[in-house]
Coordinates of C-alpha atoms and ligand atoms in Angstrom, one line a residue:
M19 CA 92.5 -184.5 -67.0
K20 CA 96.3 -184.5 -67.6
L21 CA 97.5 -183.0 -70.9
N22 CA 101.0 -182.6 -72.2
I23 CA 101.0 -179.5 -74.4
A24 CA 103.8 -178.7 -76.7
V25 CA 104.2 -174.9 -77.0
L26 CA 105.7 -173.6 -80.2
P27 CA 105.7 -169.8 -79.8
G28 CA 107.6 -169.1 -83.1
D29 CA 108.3 -165.6 -84.4
G30 CA 107.2 -162.0 -84.1
I31 CA 104.3 -161.6 -81.7
G32 CA 103.9 -165.4 -81.4
P33 CA 105.6 -165.7 -78.1
E34 CA 103.8 -162.8 -76.4
V35 CA 100.3 -163.9 -77.4
T36 CA 101.0 -167.6 -76.6
Q37 CA 102.2 -166.5 -73.2
Q38 CA 98.7 -165.1 -72.5
A39 CA 97.0 -168.3 -73.7
I40 CA 99.2 -170.4 -71.3
K41 CA 98.3 -168.1 -68.5
V42 CA 94.6 -168.7 -69.3
L43 CA 95.1 -172.5 -69.5
K44 CA 96.8 -172.5 -66.1
A45 CA 93.8 -170.6 -64.7
I46 CA 91.5 -173.3 -66.1
A47 CA 93.7 -176.0 -64.7
T48 CA 93.4 -174.4 -61.2
E49 CA 89.7 -173.9 -61.4
F50 CA 88.8 -177.3 -62.8
D51 CA 91.6 -179.4 -61.2
H52 CA 93.4 -180.5 -64.4
T53 CA 97.1 -180.9 -64.9
F54 CA 98.5 -179.2 -68.0
N55 CA 102.2 -179.6 -68.6
F56 CA 103.8 -177.2 -71.0
R57 CA 107.0 -177.8 -72.9
T58 CA 108.4 -175.3 -75.4
A59 CA 110.2 -175.9 -78.7
L60 CA 111.6 -173.9 -81.6
V61 CA 109.9 -173.4 -84.9
G62 CA 110.0 -170.9 -87.8
A63 CA 112.6 -168.1 -88.3
I64 CA 113.9 -168.4 -84.8
A65 CA 114.5 -172.1 -85.4
I66 CA 116.4 -171.3 -88.6
D67 CA 118.5 -168.8 -86.8
E68 CA 119.4 -171.2 -84.1
T69 CA 119.5 -174.6 -85.9
G70 CA 119.3 -173.9 -89.6
N71 CA 116.0 -175.8 -89.8
P72 CA 112.5 -174.3 -89.5
L73 CA 111.2 -177.5 -87.9
P74 CA 114.1 -179.1 -85.9
E75 CA 113.8 -182.8 -85.3
E76 CA 113.6 -182.1 -81.6
T77 CA 110.5 -180.0 -82.1
L78 CA 108.8 -182.6 -84.2
D79 CA 109.7 -185.3 -81.6
L80 CA 108.3 -183.2 -78.8
C81 CA 105.1 -182.6 -80.8
K82 CA 104.7 -186.3 -81.4
A83 CA 105.2 -187.1 -77.7
S84 CA 102.5 -184.5 -76.7
D85 CA 98.7 -184.6 -76.6
A86 CA 98.3 -181.2 -78.3
I87 CA 100.2 -178.3 -79.8
L88 CA 99.7 -174.6 -79.0
F89 CA 101.2 -172.7 -81.8
G90 CA 102.1 -169.0 -82.0
A91 CA 103.0 -167.6 -85.4
I92 CA 105.8 -167.8 -87.9
G93 CA 107.3 -165.5 -90.5
D94 CA 110.0 -162.8 -90.7
P95 CA 110.3 -160.0 -93.3
K96 CA 113.9 -161.0 -94.0
Y97 CA 112.6 -164.1 -95.8
D98 CA 109.5 -162.5 -97.3
N99 CA 111.5 -160.2 -99.5
D100 CA 114.1 -162.7 -100.5
P101 CA 112.7 -165.0 -103.3
S102 CA 116.0 -166.8 -103.4
A103 CA 115.9 -168.0 -99.8
K104 CA 116.2 -171.8 -99.8
V105 CA 114.9 -172.2 -96.3
R106 CA 111.8 -170.3 -95.1
P107 CA 110.1 -170.1 -91.7
E108 CA 106.7 -171.2 -93.3
Q109 CA 108.2 -174.5 -94.2
G110 CA 108.3 -175.3 -90.5
L111 CA 104.5 -175.0 -90.1
L112 CA 103.7 -176.7 -93.4
A113 CA 106.0 -179.7 -92.5
L114 CA 104.4 -179.9 -89.1
R115 CA 100.9 -180.0 -90.7
K116 CA 101.9 -182.6 -93.2
N117 CA 103.9 -184.8 -90.7
L118 CA 101.1 -184.9 -88.2
G119 CA 98.4 -185.4 -90.8
L120 CA 96.5 -182.3 -89.8
Y121 CA 94.2 -182.2 -92.8
A122 CA 91.3 -180.2 -91.4
N123 CA 91.7 -176.6 -90.3
I124 CA 88.6 -175.2 -88.6
R125 CA 88.3 -171.5 -88.4
P126 CA 85.3 -170.0 -86.6
V127 CA 84.2 -166.5 -87.6
K128 CA 81.6 -164.6 -85.7
A129 CA 80.4 -161.0 -85.4
Y130 CA 80.5 -160.1 -81.7
E131 CA 77.6 -157.9 -80.8
T132 CA 79.9 -155.6 -78.7
L133 CA 82.3 -155.1 -81.7
L134 CA 79.9 -154.5 -84.5
D135 CA 81.1 -150.9 -84.8
R136 CA 84.7 -152.1 -85.2
S137 CA 84.1 -153.7 -88.5
P138 CA 84.3 -151.5 -91.6
L139 CA 81.2 -153.5 -92.8
K140 CA 77.7 -152.3 -92.1
E141 CA 76.4 -153.4 -88.8
E142 CA 73.0 -154.6 -90.2
N143 CA 74.8 -156.8 -92.7
I144 CA 77.1 -158.6 -90.2
R145 CA 75.0 -158.8 -87.0
G146 CA 74.5 -162.5 -86.1
T147 CA 77.1 -163.8 -88.5
N148 CA 78.4 -167.2 -87.3
I149 CA 80.5 -169.2 -89.8
S150 CA 82.7 -172.2 -89.4
I151 CA 85.3 -172.5 -92.2
Y152 CA 86.6 -176.0 -92.9
R153 CA 89.8 -175.5 -94.8
E154 CA 91.6 -178.6 -96.2
L155 CA 95.2 -178.2 -94.9
T156 CA 97.5 -180.8 -96.3
G157 CA 96.8 -181.0 -100.0
G158 CA 96.3 -178.8 -103.1
I159 CA 98.6 -176.2 -104.5
Y160 CA 100.5 -175.9 -101.2
F161 CA 101.9 -179.4 -101.4
G162 CA 101.8 -180.3 -105.1
E163 CA 105.0 -180.5 -107.1
K164 CA 106.9 -177.2 -107.4
K165 CA 109.1 -176.5 -110.5
L166 CA 111.4 -173.8 -111.5
N167 CA 113.3 -174.1 -114.8
K168 CA 117.1 -173.8 -115.0
D169 CA 117.3 -170.2 -116.1
E170 CA 114.6 -169.3 -113.7
T171 CA 112.2 -167.9 -116.3
E172 CA 109.3 -170.4 -115.7
A173 CA 107.7 -171.7 -112.5
S174 CA 104.7 -173.8 -111.6
D175 CA 102.9 -175.2 -108.6
L176 CA 100.7 -178.2 -109.0
C177 CA 97.2 -178.2 -107.5
I178 CA 96.4 -181.9 -106.8
Y179 CA 93.7 -183.6 -104.8
T180 CA 92.7 -187.2 -104.4
K181 CA 89.2 -188.5 -103.7
E182 CA 90.2 -189.7 -100.2
E183 CA 91.6 -186.3 -99.3
I184 CA 88.4 -184.6 -100.2
E185 CA 86.2 -187.3 -98.5
R186 CA 87.7 -187.1 -95.1
I187 CA 87.4 -183.4 -94.5
T188 CA 83.9 -183.4 -96.2
H189 CA 82.7 -185.8 -93.6
L190 CA 84.0 -183.6 -90.8
A191 CA 82.3 -180.5 -92.4
F192 CA 78.9 -182.3 -92.7
K193 CA 79.1 -183.6 -89.1
A194 CA 79.8 -180.1 -87.9
A195 CA 76.9 -178.7 -89.9
R196 CA 74.6 -181.2 -88.2
S197 CA 75.2 -179.6 -84.8
R198 CA 74.9 -176.1 -86.3
R199 CA 72.4 -174.7 -88.8
K200 CA 72.7 -177.7 -91.1
K201 CA 74.1 -176.0 -94.2
V202 CA 77.4 -176.7 -96.0
T203 CA 78.6 -174.4 -98.8
L204 CA 81.4 -175.8 -101.0
V205 CA 83.6 -173.0 -102.2
D206 CA 85.6 -173.9 -105.4
K207 CA 86.3 -172.8 -108.9
A208 CA 84.6 -175.7 -110.7
N209 CA 84.0 -173.6 -113.8
V210 CA 87.7 -173.6 -114.5
L211 CA 89.6 -176.1 -112.4
E212 CA 89.6 -179.9 -112.8
S213 CA 90.5 -180.3 -109.2
S214 CA 87.4 -178.3 -108.2
R215 CA 85.2 -180.5 -110.4
L216 CA 86.5 -183.5 -108.5
W217 CA 85.6 -181.7 -105.2
R218 CA 82.1 -181.1 -106.4
K219 CA 81.6 -184.7 -107.5
V220 CA 82.9 -186.2 -104.3
V221 CA 81.1 -183.7 -102.0
K222 CA 77.8 -184.4 -103.8
E223 CA 78.2 -188.1 -103.3
I224 CA 78.9 -187.7 -99.6
A225 CA 76.0 -185.3 -99.1
L226 CA 73.7 -188.2 -99.8
E227 CA 74.7 -189.6 -96.4
Y228 CA 73.7 -186.4 -94.7
K229 CA 70.2 -185.7 -96.1
D230 CA 69.3 -183.5 -93.2
V231 CA 72.1 -181.0 -94.2
E232 CA 71.6 -178.6 -97.1
L233 CA 74.5 -178.4 -99.6
D234 CA 75.2 -175.5 -101.9
F235 CA 78.1 -174.4 -104.1
L236 CA 79.7 -171.1 -104.8
F237 CA 82.6 -170.2 -107.0
V238 CA 85.4 -168.7 -104.9
D239 CA 85.2 -165.3 -106.6
N240 CA 81.5 -165.0 -105.9
A241 CA 82.1 -166.4 -102.3
A242 CA 84.7 -163.6 -101.7
M243 CA 82.0 -161.1 -102.6
Q244 CA 79.2 -162.8 -100.7
L245 CA 81.2 -162.9 -97.5
I246 CA 81.2 -159.1 -97.5
L247 CA 77.7 -158.5 -98.9
N248 CA 75.8 -161.1 -96.9
P249 CA 77.9 -163.2 -94.5
K250 CA 74.9 -164.4 -92.6
Q251 CA 74.0 -166.8 -95.4
F252 CA 76.9 -169.0 -94.5
D253 CA 77.0 -171.8 -91.9
V254 CA 79.8 -174.2 -92.6
I255 CA 82.1 -173.3 -95.5
L256 CA 84.0 -176.2 -96.9
T257 CA 87.0 -175.5 -99.2
E258 CA 90.4 -176.5 -100.4
N259 CA 93.7 -175.3 -98.9
M260 CA 94.5 -172.1 -100.8
F261 CA 90.9 -170.7 -101.1
G262 CA 90.5 -171.4 -97.4
D263 CA 93.6 -169.5 -96.6
I264 CA 92.4 -166.4 -98.5
I265 CA 88.7 -166.3 -97.6
S266 CA 89.5 -166.8 -93.9
D267 CA 91.6 -163.7 -93.7
E268 CA 88.9 -161.9 -95.6
A269 CA 86.2 -163.2 -93.2
S270 CA 88.2 -161.9 -90.2
V271 CA 87.0 -158.4 -91.2
I272 CA 83.5 -159.3 -90.1
G273 CA 84.7 -159.8 -86.5
G274 CA 86.5 -156.4 -86.5
S275 CA 90.1 -157.7 -86.2
I276 CA 92.1 -160.6 -87.4
G277 CA 93.4 -160.7 -83.9
L278 CA 90.3 -162.5 -82.8
L279 CA 90.4 -165.5 -85.1
A280 CA 91.4 -168.8 -83.6
S281 CA 91.8 -172.1 -85.4
A282 CA 92.1 -175.9 -84.8
S283 CA 94.0 -178.2 -87.1
I284 CA 93.0 -181.7 -86.6
G285 CA 92.8 -185.1 -88.4
G286 CA 95.9 -186.8 -87.0
K287 CA 96.5 -188.2 -83.5
I288 CA 97.6 -184.8 -82.2
G289 CA 95.8 -181.5 -82.7
L290 CA 97.4 -178.1 -83.3
F291 CA 95.8 -174.9 -82.2
E292 CA 96.9 -171.6 -83.5
P293 CA 95.6 -168.0 -84.2
I294 CA 95.1 -167.4 -87.9
H295 CA 97.0 -164.1 -87.8
G296 CA 100.7 -164.0 -88.8
S297 CA 103.8 -163.0 -86.8
F298 CA 103.1 -159.2 -87.2
P299 CA 106.8 -158.4 -86.8
Q300 CA 106.2 -154.6 -86.6
G301 CA 104.2 -155.2 -83.4
K302 CA 106.7 -157.5 -81.7
G303 CA 107.5 -156.5 -78.1
K304 CA 105.3 -153.4 -78.1
G305 CA 102.4 -154.9 -76.1
I306 CA 99.9 -154.1 -78.8
A307 CA 99.3 -157.6 -80.2
N308 CA 95.8 -158.9 -79.5
P309 CA 96.1 -162.2 -77.5
I310 CA 92.5 -163.2 -78.0
A311 CA 93.0 -165.3 -81.1
S312 CA 95.6 -167.3 -79.2
I313 CA 93.4 -167.5 -76.1
L314 CA 90.4 -168.7 -78.1
S315 CA 92.7 -171.3 -79.8
A316 CA 93.4 -172.6 -76.3
A317 CA 89.6 -172.8 -75.8
M318 CA 89.4 -174.9 -79.0
L319 CA 92.1 -177.1 -77.7
L320 CA 90.0 -177.8 -74.6
E321 CA 86.9 -178.3 -76.7
H322 CA 88.8 -180.9 -78.7
F323 CA 89.3 -182.9 -75.5
G324 CA 85.6 -182.6 -74.6
L325 CA 86.3 -180.0 -71.9
H326 CA 83.2 -178.0 -72.9
E327 CA 82.6 -176.2 -69.7
E328 CA 86.2 -175.2 -69.5
A329 CA 86.2 -173.9 -73.1
S330 CA 83.0 -171.9 -72.4
R331 CA 84.6 -170.3 -69.3
I332 CA 87.3 -169.0 -71.6
E333 CA 84.8 -167.8 -74.2
D334 CA 82.7 -166.0 -71.5
A335 CA 85.8 -164.3 -70.2
V336 CA 86.8 -163.2 -73.7
D337 CA 83.2 -161.9 -74.2
K338 CA 83.4 -160.0 -70.9
S339 CA 86.7 -158.4 -71.9
L340 CA 85.2 -157.2 -75.2
E341 CA 82.1 -156.0 -73.5
L342 CA 84.1 -153.9 -71.0
K343 CA 86.4 -152.8 -73.9
I344 CA 89.5 -154.2 -72.3
T345 CA 91.1 -154.5 -75.7
T346 CA 94.3 -154.0 -77.5
P347 CA 94.6 -151.0 -80.0
D348 CA 93.3 -153.0 -83.0
L349 CA 89.9 -153.0 -81.3
S350 CA 90.1 -149.9 -79.2
K351 CA 88.8 -146.5 -80.0
V352 CA 91.4 -145.1 -77.6
K353 CA 94.6 -145.1 -79.6
E354 CA 96.8 -146.6 -76.9
G355 CA 94.4 -149.4 -76.1
I356 CA 95.3 -151.9 -73.4
T357 CA 98.4 -154.0 -73.5
T358 CA 98.6 -157.7 -74.6
E359 CA 99.5 -158.7 -71.1
K360 CA 96.7 -156.7 -69.4
V361 CA 94.1 -158.3 -71.7
G362 CA 95.5 -161.7 -70.7
D363 CA 95.5 -160.7 -67.0
F364 CA 91.9 -159.7 -67.2
I365 CA 90.8 -163.0 -68.9
E366 CA 92.8 -165.0 -66.4
D367 CA 91.4 -163.1 -63.4
Y368 CA 87.8 -163.3 -64.8
I369 CA 88.2 -167.1 -65.0
L370 CA 89.5 -167.3 -61.4
N371 CA 87.1 -164.8 -59.8
P372 CA 84.3 -163.7 -62.2
E373 CA 82.7 -161.3 -59.8
D374 CA 85.6 -159.4 -58.3
T375 CA 87.5 -159.0 -61.5
N376 CA 84.6 -157.5 -63.3
I377 CA 84.5 -154.7 -60.8
N378 CA 88.2 -154.2 -60.4
F379 CA 88.9 -154.1 -64.1
T380 CA 86.0 -151.9 -64.9
N381 CA 87.3 -149.4 -62.5
I382 CA 90.9 -149.6 -63.8
H383 CA 89.6 -149.3 -67.3
L384 CA 87.4 -146.4 -66.5
G385 CA 90.3 -144.8 -64.7
Q386 CA 92.5 -145.1 -67.8
S387 CA 89.8 -143.7 -70.0
T388 CA 89.3 -140.6 -67.9
I389 CA 93.1 -139.9 -67.8
I390 CA 93.1 -140.0 -71.6
Ligands
IPM690 C1 97.8 -169.6 -92.3 C2 99.1 -169.0 -92.8 C3 100.0 -170.1 -93.3 C4 99.2 -170.7 -94.5 C5 101.4 -169.7 -93.7 C6 102.1 -169.0 -92.6 C7 102.2 -170.8 -94.3 O1 98.9 -168.0 -93.6 O2 97.8 -170.5 -91.4 O3 96.8 -169.2 -92.7 O4 99.3 -170.1 -95.6 O5 98.6 -171.7 -94.4
MN691 MN1 96.8 -167.5 -93.9

C-alpha cells in the first residue's frame, strides 16, 4: 500500500516521540513491502513563532493532500500562563479537527499485565481492564460561542450539540462495541445539563438498532469514580468532548503512564493519529519522553487502513519492550530508565528481527541494570 502521511510534530516532546513512530512505520514498510511517504509541517507554538499562525495554510493544505496525519503534541508554558494571549498553540489542533471533520476521537485504555505494579491503583482492581473511549471531538463547549464582556468581568462558553452530531459518533461507538464485549456506557450529566438530556434521548433511539449491544448510563462525576474503583465494568465509553478529554487523562492512570495512550481522530476523509499526552515541555530534549503513545498511534493509523497484521506487529513489539522493561523513566523502576530513542530502536529492531533483537536487547538491558 502507498500512503502519504503528513507529519505534524508540534511542540515540546512532540518531535522526539514522533520521530520514533516514523522509524517504526518505516520498519513496517520494509517488512511488508509498503511505501509510506512522510512530509512534515508546522503546527502549534512553533508555527506561531515562525508564521504567527498555529495552523498555517500550508500545513492545512498538506494535511488535505495526504492520506493520514501523524500528530505529535502542542502547547507551550508561555501561552498557558498568559490569559490575554490572542493566539494559542491549541487553536491549531482544534482548527485542524474542525476543518477535517474529525468528530470521533477513539482512545483505547488497557492495563498491561507487565505494568500492573506501575499503576497507583490496586492490581486486582485493574487487571484485565480494556476500554475504548469514544470522545466526540468537534462539538460541545470546545466549539460553542465564547463571550467576554467589555470590562472583562464576565465570560461564558456555550455547550451546544445537535442531534446529527450525537448520532454519527453514537453509531461508531455501537459498531465498535459489536466487535468487543457488546456494551456501551454513555457518560453525561443529564441530571443537570440540557445538552446531556439530548444525548440520552438520541443515544437511546439509536440503541434500538443495536439490540445485541447493552447500553447503560452514568453521570460523569460517578463515572470518574467508577473508573478508579472498578474500571473492568467498562467496554465502550461514549461521551461528549469535554467529559471525554477529562476522563481519558484519568483513565491513563490504569495503564501506569499517560505516555502509553494513543488515539485516532476520524470521521472525515483523512484520519489524524496522536498520543493523548501533551507537549511535556519540561521533558523536551532530555530523552525521557515515552514514545509508546506515538508508536501505538502509528499502529492505529495502520489499523485504520485495514493493515491489521502490520498493526499487530507494532503492538507485539510494544508488548515485548514492556515485558523486557525497555522503558522510559515514567515506567521504569530504575530512575534513569532507557531513552526515548532506545525504546524506539528496540521496537524498530523487534519488528525487523524478532528473534535476534530479543536476545541483544535483553543483554544490553541486563548489562545496564547491573551497572546501576
Ligand atoms: C487532548 C488535548 C487537547 C484537547 C488540547 C491540546 C486542545 O488535551 O487532545 O486531549 O483538549 O482536546
Ligand atoms: Mn486532553
